[in-house]
Coordinates of C-alpha atoms and ligand atoms in Angstrom, one line a residue:
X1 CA -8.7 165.7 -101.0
X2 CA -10.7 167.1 -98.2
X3 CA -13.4 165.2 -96.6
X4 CA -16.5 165.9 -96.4
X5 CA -19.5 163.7 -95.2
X6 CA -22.7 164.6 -94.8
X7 CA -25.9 163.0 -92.9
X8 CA -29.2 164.1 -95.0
X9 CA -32.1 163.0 -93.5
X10 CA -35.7 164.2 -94.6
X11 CA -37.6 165.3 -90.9
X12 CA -40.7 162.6 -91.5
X13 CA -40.6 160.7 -88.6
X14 CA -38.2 159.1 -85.7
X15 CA -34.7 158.1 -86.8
X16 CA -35.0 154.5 -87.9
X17 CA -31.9 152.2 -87.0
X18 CA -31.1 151.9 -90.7
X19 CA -30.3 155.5 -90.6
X20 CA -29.0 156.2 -87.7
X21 CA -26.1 153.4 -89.3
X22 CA -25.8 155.9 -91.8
X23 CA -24.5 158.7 -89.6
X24 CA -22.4 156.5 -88.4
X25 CA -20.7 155.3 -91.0
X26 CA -20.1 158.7 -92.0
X27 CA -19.3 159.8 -88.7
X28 CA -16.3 157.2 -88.7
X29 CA -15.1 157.9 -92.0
X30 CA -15.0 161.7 -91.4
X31 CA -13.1 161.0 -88.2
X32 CA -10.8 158.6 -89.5
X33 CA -9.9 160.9 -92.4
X34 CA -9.8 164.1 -90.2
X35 CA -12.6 165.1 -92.0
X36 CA -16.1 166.5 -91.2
X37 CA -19.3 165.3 -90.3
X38 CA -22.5 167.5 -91.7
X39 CA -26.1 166.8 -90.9
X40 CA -27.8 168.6 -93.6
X41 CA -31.7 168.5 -93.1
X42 CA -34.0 167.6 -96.5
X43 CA -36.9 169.3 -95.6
X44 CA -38.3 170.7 -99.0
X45 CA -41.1 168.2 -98.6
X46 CA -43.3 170.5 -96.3
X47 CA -45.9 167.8 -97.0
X48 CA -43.8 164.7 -95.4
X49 CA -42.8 167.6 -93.0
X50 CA -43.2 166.1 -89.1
X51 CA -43.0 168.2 -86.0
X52 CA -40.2 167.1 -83.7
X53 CA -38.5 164.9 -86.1
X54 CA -35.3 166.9 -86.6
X55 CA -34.6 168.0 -83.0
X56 CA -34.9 164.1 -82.6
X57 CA -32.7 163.5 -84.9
X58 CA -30.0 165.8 -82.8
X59 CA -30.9 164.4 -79.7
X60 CA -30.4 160.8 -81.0
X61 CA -26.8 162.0 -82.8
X62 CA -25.7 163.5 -79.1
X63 CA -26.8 160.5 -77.2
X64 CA -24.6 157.9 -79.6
X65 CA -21.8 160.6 -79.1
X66 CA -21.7 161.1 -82.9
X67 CA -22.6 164.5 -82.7
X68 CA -22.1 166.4 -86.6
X69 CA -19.0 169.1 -86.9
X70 CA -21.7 171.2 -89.0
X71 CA -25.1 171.5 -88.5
X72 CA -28.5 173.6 -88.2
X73 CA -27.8 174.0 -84.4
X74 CA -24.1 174.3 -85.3
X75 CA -23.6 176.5 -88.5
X76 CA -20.0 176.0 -90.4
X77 CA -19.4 178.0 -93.6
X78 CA -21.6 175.8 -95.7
X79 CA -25.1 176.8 -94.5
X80 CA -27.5 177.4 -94.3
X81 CA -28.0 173.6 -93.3
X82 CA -31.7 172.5 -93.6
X83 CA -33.0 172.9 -97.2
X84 CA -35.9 174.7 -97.0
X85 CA -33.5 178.4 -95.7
X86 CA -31.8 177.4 -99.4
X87 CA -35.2 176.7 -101.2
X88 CA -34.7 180.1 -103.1
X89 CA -31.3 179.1 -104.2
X90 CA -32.0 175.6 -106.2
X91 CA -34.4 177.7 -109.3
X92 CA -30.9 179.1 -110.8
X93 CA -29.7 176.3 -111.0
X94 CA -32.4 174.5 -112.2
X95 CA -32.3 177.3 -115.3
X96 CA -28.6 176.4 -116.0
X97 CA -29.5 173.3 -116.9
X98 CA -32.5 174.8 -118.9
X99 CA -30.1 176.9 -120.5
X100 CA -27.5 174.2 -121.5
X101 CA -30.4 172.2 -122.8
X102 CA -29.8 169.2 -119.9
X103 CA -33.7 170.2 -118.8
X104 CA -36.7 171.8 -120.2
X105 CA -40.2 173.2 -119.0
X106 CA -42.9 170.7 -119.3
X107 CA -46.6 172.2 -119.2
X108 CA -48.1 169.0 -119.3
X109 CA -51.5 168.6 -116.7
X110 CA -52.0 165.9 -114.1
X111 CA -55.0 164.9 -116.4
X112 CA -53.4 164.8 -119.5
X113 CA -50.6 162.6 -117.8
X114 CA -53.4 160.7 -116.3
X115 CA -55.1 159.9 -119.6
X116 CA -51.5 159.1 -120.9
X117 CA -50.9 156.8 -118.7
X118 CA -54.5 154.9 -118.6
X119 CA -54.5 154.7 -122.5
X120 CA -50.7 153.0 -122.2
X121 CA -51.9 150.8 -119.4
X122 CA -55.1 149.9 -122.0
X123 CA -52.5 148.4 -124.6
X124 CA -50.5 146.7 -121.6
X125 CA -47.8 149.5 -121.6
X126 CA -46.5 151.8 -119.5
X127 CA -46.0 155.4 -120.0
X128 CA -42.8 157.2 -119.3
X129 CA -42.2 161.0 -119.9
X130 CA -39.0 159.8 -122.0
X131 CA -36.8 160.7 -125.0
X132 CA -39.1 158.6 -126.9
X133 CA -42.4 160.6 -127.0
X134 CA -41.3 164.2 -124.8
X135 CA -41.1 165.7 -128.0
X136 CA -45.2 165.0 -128.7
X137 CA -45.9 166.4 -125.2
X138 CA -46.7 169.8 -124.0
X139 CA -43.3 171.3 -123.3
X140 CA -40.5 173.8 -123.9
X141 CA -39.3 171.2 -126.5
X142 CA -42.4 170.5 -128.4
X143 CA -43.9 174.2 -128.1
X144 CA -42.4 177.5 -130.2
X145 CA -40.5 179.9 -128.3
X146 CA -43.7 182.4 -128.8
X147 CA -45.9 179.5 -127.6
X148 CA -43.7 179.1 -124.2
X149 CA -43.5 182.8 -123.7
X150 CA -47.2 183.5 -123.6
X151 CA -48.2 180.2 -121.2
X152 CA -45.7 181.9 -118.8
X153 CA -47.1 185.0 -119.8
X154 CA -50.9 183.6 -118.8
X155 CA -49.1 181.9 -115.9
X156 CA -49.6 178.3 -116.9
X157 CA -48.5 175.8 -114.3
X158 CA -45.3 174.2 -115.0
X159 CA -42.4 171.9 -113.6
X160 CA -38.7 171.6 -114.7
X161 CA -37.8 168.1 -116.2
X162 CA -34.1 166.2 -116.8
X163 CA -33.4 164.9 -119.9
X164 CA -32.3 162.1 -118.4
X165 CA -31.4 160.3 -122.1
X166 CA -31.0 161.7 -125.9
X167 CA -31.1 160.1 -129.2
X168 CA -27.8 160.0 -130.2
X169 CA -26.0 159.8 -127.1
X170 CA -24.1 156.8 -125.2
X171 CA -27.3 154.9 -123.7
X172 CA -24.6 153.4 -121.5
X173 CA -24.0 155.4 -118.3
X174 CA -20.9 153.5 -116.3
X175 CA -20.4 154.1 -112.7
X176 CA -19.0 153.5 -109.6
X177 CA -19.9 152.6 -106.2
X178 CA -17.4 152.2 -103.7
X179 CA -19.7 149.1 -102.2
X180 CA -20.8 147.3 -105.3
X181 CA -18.1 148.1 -107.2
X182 CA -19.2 149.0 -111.0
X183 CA -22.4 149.7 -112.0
X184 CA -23.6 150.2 -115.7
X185 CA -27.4 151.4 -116.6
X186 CA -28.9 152.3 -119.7
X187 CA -29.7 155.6 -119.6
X188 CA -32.5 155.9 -122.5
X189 CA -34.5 153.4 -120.0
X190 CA -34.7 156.2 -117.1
X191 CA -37.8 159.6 -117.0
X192 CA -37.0 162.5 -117.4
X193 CA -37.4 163.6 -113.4
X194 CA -39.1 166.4 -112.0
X195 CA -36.3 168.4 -110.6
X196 CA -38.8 171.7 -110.0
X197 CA -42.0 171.3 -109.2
X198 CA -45.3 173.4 -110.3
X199 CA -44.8 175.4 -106.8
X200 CA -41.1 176.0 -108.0
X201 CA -39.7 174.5 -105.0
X202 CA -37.2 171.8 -106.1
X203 CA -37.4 167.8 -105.6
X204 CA -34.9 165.8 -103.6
X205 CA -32.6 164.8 -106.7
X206 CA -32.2 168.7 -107.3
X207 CA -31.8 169.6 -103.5
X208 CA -30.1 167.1 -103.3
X209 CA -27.0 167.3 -105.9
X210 CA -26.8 171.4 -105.7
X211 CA -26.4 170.6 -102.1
X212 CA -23.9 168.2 -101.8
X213 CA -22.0 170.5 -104.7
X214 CA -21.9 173.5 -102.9
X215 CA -21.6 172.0 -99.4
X216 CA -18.1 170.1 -101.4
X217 CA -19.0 166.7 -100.3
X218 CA -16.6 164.4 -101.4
X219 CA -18.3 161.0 -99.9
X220 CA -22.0 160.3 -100.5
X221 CA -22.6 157.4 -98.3
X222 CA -26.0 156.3 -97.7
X223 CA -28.7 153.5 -97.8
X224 CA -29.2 150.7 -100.7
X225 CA -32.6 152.7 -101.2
X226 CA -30.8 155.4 -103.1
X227 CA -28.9 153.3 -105.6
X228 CA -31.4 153.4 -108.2
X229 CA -31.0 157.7 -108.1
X230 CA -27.4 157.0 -108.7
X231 CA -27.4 157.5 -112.3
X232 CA -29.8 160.6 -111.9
X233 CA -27.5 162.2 -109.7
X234 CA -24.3 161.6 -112.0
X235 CA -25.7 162.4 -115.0
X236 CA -27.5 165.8 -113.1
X237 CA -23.5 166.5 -112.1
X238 CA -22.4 165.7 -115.7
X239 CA -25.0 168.5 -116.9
X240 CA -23.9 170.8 -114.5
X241 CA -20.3 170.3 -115.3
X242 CA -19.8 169.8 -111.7
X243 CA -17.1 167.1 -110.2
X244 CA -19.4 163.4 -108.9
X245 CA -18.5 162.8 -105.3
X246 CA -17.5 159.0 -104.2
X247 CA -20.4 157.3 -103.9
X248 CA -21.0 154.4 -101.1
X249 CA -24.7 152.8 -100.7
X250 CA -24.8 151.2 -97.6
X251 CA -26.8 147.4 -97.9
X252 CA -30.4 147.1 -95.2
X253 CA -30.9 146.5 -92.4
X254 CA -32.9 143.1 -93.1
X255 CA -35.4 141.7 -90.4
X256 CA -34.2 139.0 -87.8
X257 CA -35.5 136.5 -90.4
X258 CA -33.2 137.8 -93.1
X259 CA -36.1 138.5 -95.6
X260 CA -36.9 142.1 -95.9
X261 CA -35.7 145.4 -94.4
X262 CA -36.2 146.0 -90.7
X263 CA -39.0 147.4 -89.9
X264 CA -40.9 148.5 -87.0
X265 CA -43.6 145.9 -86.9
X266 CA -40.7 143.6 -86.4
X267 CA -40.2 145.4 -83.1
X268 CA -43.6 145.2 -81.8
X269 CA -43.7 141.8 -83.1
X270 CA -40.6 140.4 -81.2
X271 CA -40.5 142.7 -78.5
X272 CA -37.2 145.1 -79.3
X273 CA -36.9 148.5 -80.6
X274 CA -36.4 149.6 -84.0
X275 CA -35.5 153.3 -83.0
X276 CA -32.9 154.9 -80.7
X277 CA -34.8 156.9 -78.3
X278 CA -38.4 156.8 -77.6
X279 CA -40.5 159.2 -80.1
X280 CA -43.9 158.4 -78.6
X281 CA -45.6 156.0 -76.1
X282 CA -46.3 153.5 -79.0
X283 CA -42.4 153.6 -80.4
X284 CA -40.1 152.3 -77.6
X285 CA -36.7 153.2 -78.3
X286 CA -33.0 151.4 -77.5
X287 CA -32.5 153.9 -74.7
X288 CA -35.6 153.9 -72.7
X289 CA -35.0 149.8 -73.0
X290 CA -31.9 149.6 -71.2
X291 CA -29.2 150.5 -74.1
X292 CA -26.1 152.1 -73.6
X293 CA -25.0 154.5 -76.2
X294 CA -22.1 152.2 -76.7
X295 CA -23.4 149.1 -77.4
X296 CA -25.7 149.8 -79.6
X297 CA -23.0 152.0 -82.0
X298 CA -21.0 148.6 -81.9
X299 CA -23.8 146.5 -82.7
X300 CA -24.7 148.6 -85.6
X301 CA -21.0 149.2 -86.6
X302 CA -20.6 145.6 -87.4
X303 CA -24.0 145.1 -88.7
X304 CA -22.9 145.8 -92.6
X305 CA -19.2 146.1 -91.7
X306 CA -16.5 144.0 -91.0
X307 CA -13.6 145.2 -89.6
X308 CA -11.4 141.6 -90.2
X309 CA -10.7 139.9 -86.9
X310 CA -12.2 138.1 -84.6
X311 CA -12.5 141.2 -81.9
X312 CA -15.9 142.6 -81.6
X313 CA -16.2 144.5 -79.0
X314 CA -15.0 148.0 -80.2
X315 CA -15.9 151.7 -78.5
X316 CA -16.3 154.5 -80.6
X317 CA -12.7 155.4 -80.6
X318 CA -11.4 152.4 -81.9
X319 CA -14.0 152.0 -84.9
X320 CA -13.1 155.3 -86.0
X321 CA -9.3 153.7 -85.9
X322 CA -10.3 151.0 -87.6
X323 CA -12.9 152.0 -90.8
X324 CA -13.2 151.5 -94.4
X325 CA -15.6 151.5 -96.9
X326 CA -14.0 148.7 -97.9
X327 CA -14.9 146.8 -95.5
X328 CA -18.2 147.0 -95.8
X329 CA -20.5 144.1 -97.0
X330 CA -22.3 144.1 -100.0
X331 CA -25.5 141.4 -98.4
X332 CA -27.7 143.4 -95.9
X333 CA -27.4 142.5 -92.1
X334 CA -29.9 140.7 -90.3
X335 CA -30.6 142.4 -87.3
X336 CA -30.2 140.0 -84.3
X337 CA -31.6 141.1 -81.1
X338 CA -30.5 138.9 -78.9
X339 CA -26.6 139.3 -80.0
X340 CA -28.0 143.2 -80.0
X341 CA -28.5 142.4 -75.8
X342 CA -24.9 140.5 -76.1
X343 CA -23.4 144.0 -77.0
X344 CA -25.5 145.9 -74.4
X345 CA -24.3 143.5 -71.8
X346 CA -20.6 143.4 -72.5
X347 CA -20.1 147.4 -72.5
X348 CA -22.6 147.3 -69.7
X349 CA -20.1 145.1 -68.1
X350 CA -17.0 147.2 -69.0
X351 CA -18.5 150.8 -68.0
X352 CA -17.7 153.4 -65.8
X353 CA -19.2 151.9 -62.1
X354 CA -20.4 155.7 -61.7
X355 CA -23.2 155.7 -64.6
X356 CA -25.0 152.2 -63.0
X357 CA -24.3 154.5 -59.6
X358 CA -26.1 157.4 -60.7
X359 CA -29.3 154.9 -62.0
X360 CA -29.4 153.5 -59.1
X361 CA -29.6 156.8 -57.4
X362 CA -32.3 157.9 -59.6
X363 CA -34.6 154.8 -58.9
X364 CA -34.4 154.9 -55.6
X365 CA -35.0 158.4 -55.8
X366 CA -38.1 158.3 -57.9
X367 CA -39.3 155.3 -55.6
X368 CA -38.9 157.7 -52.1
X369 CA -36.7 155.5 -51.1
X370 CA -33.6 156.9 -48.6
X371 CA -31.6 154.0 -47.1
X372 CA -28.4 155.6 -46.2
X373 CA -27.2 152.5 -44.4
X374 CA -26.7 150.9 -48.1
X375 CA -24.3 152.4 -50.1
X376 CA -25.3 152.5 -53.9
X377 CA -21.7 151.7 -54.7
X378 CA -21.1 148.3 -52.9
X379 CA -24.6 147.2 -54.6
X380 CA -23.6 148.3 -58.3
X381 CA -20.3 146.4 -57.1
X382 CA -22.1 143.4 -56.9
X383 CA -24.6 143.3 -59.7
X384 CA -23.5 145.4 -62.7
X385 CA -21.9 142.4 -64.0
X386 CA -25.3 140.9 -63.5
X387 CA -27.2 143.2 -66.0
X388 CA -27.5 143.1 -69.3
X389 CA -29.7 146.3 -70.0
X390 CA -29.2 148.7 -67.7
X391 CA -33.5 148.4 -67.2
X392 CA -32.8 144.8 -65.2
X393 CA -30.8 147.5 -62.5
X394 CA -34.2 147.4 -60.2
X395 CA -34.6 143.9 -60.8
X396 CA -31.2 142.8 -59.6
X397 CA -30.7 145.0 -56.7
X398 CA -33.8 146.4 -55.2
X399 CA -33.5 143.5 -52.0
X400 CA -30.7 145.9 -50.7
X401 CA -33.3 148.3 -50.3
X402 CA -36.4 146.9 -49.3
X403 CA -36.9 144.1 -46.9
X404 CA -38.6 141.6 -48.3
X405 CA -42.6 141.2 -47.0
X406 CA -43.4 138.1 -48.7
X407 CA -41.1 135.2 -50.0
X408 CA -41.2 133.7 -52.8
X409 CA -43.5 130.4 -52.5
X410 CA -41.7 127.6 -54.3
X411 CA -38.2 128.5 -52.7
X412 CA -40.1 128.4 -49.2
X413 CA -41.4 125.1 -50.0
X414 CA -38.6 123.3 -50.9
X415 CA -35.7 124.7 -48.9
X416 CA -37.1 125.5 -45.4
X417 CA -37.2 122.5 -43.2
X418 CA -37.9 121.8 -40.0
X419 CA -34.9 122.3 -38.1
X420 CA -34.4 126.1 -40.4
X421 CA -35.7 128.1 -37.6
X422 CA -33.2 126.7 -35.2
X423 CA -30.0 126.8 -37.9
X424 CA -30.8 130.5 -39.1
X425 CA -30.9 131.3 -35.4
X426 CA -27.6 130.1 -35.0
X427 CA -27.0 132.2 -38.4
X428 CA -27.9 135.1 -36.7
X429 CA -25.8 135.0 -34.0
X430 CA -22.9 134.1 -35.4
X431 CA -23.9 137.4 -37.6
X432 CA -24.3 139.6 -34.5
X433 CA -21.6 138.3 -32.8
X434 CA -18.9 138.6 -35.6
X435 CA -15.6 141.3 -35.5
X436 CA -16.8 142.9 -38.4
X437 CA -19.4 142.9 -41.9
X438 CA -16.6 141.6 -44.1
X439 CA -18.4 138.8 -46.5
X440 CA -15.4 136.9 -45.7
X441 CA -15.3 137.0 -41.7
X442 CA -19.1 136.3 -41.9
X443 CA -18.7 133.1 -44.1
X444 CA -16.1 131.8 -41.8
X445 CA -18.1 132.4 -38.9
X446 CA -21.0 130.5 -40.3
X447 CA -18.7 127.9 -42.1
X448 CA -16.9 127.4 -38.9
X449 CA -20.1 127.4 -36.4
X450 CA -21.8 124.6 -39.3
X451 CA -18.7 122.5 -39.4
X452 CA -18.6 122.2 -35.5
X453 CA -22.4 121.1 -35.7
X454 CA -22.0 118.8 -38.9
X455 CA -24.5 120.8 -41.0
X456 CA -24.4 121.1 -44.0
X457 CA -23.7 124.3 -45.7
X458 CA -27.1 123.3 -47.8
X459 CA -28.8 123.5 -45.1
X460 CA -27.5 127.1 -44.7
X461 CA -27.3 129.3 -48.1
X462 CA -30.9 128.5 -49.6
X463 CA -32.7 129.3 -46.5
X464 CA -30.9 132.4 -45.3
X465 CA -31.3 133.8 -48.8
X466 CA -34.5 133.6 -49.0
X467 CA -34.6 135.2 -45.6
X468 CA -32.2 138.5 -46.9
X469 CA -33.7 138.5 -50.2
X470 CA -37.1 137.1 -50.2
X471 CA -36.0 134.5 -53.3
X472 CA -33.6 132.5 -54.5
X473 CA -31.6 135.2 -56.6
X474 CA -28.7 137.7 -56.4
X475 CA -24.9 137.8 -55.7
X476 CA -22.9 135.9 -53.3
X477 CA -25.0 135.6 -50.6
X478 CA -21.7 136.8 -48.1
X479 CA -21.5 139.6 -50.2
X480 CA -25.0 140.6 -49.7
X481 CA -24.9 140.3 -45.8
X482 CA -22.1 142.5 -45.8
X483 CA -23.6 145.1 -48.1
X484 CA -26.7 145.0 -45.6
X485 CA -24.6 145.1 -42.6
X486 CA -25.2 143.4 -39.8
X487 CA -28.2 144.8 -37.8
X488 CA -29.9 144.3 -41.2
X489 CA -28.9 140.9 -41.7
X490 CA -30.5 140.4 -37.8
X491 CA -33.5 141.9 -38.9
X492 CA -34.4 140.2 -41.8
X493 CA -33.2 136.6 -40.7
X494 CA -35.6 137.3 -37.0
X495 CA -38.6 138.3 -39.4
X496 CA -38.1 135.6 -42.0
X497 CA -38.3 133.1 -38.9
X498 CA -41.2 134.6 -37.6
X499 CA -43.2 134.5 -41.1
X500 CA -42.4 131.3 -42.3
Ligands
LIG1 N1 -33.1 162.9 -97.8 C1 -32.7 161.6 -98.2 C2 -33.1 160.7 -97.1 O1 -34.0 161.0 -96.4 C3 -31.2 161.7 -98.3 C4 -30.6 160.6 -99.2 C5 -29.2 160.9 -99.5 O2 -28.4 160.7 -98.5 O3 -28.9 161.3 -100.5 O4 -32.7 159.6 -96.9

């Protein structure tokens, strides 16, 4: 069998985590299987319809490097690939199943439904356009031929409905899903769904289906939310005659407190993002906040999958190698953001030195700042095992570029004595004086010049960090008197003396 995945998001908004999991599950079992990855865009909804959302969507798919084999920006032979360029397509089918009597025309008002629904409300029941009383409402069941012919004839409003159950049949509809394994429901307790609508445009269970038929998916997988249109959807394949793709409905995100599904309040509440790249100024996303692409595909790889082992850290490449359906959890994953900022900090620790280079470059550059002396390369040397989003960059190496003006008042306080002045002199010139900026000839020098004074080293590190760096942070402080090179090191130790 061929596979064939698809991605079907409806354009209403930024790409919440939850479903950006989605395309990545599918994105790793197309890959695994040599298959291919669609993104198919649900947009028959022009209501729920949201500017910007689906070219977000592609962004976001590009960034994580999951990028679809077919799509609206990148036709295959299945398109078109957003549902409202196929919206004239869906009616035929929607008569087949008219035709095979699996659907019928239902005439029925929103008053009359309303007034339906109030009296069955009034005797503490609840009405459902069902098997048990569609035959006593206003449709192509109930009415004569003659009757239905002349309320199209006077164009009376009417939608398509799925009979989803009939006397007579097996009420018992069994299933599978590749997650939760069986699943049995009773038909004759389901509505008969809208599947066209009064403006004969179809609904999402149509689209949906006819879609995923014609496009010859063979995997559906997608969130828990959709489990409860399982049975629609099979029973809408049975009508049609059509073969049921495997089905796989992938458990929630839950909250950091494990109760509920993820959402964005969460974010704002605890201070992370909820979506991958930033949609507006009030919804942050994982790459504006430091993220690599990476870290966060690992984090939600393993968030509702386990791939057995104790390993964890996994790029793209070797997920792909390693998924299953199988393997992935029934329970919904807690979403953790601080072991979210583990992830980020171990890939940030494993990448390519050139992409911390090329953010350092860009600060300094939108700062105006041009210190040529310093190369960007020794500096991400020292501190990109320092970082843990790649936003703590400035943080961790900015003293490289600017000299600091004031010092930090506690470390002042409690590390420079009396005698400082005189010692960092002596620093200094054992700086100036040495045969080169190594870090390792300068510690000698010093180490060498303190033992022949009986000083201890104490007395030494504190104080001439705070003179290089202004505070008691950073690398090796060696390290960074040989990145600054030594005329630097002069400078800053002669004004620190001078200030403090
Ligand atoms: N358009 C649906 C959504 O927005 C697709 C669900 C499915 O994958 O079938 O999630």
């Amino acid at each position: 069998m061929s596979i064939r995945v698809r991605f079907a998001p409806s354009p209403t908004g930024p790409l919440h985590i939850g479903g950006v999991r989605t395309a990545l599950y599918n994105y790793l079992f197309a890959k695994k299987h040599g298959g291919v990855f669609i993104l198919r865009i649900e947009d028959t909804d022009q209501n729920r319809f949201v500017d910007g959302a689906e070219a977000y969507i592609t962004k976001t798919l590009d960034w994580l490097g999951i990028s679809p084999d077919e799509s609206p920006s990148k036709p295959g032979t299945a398109g078109p690939y957003r549902q409202s360029e196929r919206k004239d397509g869906y009616l035929k089918y929607a008569k087949l199943l008219v035709k095979n009597s699996s659907a019928y025309l239902a005439f029925d008002t929103a008053d009359e439904l309303q007034s339906l629904r109030e009296a069955a409300e009034q005797k503490g029941g609840r009405f459902i356009y069902n098997w048990e009383n569609r035959n006593r409402l206003k449709n192509s069941l109930s009415l004569s031929a003659d009757e239905v012919a002349e309320l199209i004839e006077n164009k009376a409003p009417y939608v398509i409905r799925f009979k989803s159950y009939e006397k007579g049949r097996d009420k018992s509809l069994s299933m599978i899903d590749k997650i939760r394994g069986d699943v049995v429901v009773d038909t004759s307790l389901l509505d008969d769904k809208i599947i066209v609508k009064q403006d004969g445009m179809p609904t999402y269970h149509l689209a949906n289906v006819v879609d995923d038929h014609l496009m010859e998916i063979s995997h559906v997988i997608r969130g828990e939310e959709w489990l409860p249109s399982m049975a629609l959807h099979v029973l809408l394949y049975n009508a049609f005659g059509w073969k049921t793709p495997v089905f796989a409905h992938v458990p929630l995100i839950l909250k950091p407190t494990g109760k509920g599904k993820l959402s964005k309040r969460d974010g704002d509440k605890f201070g992370f993002p909820v979506f991958p790249l930033e949609w507006d100024k009030e919804t942050p996303g994982f790459k504006e906040a430091g993220y690599l692409p990476e870290a966060l595909v690992n984090y939600l790889a393993l968030l509702g999958w386990n791939p057995g082992g104790e390993e964890e850290l996994f790029s793209l490449k070797e997920l792909v190698a390693l998924f299953s359906l199988e393997g992935i959890t029934k329970a919904g994953g807690r979403f953790d953001p601080e072991r979210c900022k583990w992830f980020n900090q171990q890939h940030l620790h494993k990448a390519d030195s050139a992409l911390v280079e090329s953010s350092l470059a860009q600060l300094l550059q939108q700062k105006g700042i041009d210190n040529a002396s310093v190369s960007t390369a020794d500096v991400v040397g020292l501190v990109q095992d320092r970082l843990t989003l790649l936003t703590d960059l400035w943080d961790e190496a900015y003293f490289f570029f600017v000299a600091p003006v004031e010092y930090d008042e506690k470390a002042v306080r409690k590390q420079w004595k009396e005698e400082t002045p005189q010692i960092l002199s002596a620093v200094m010139n054992s700086i100036e004086n040495a045969h080169d900026a190594q870090a390792e000839t300068l510690s000698a020098g010093i180490k060498l010049w303190a033992n022949e004074n009986n000083i201890k080293l104490g007395m030494i590190m504190a104080p001439l960090r705070i003179a290089l760096v202004g505070a008691l942070k950073g690398p090796d402080v060696f390290a960074i008197c040989s990145v600054l090179g030594k005329a630097e090191c002069v400078k800053r130790i002669a004004s620190a003396i001078d200030k403090n």
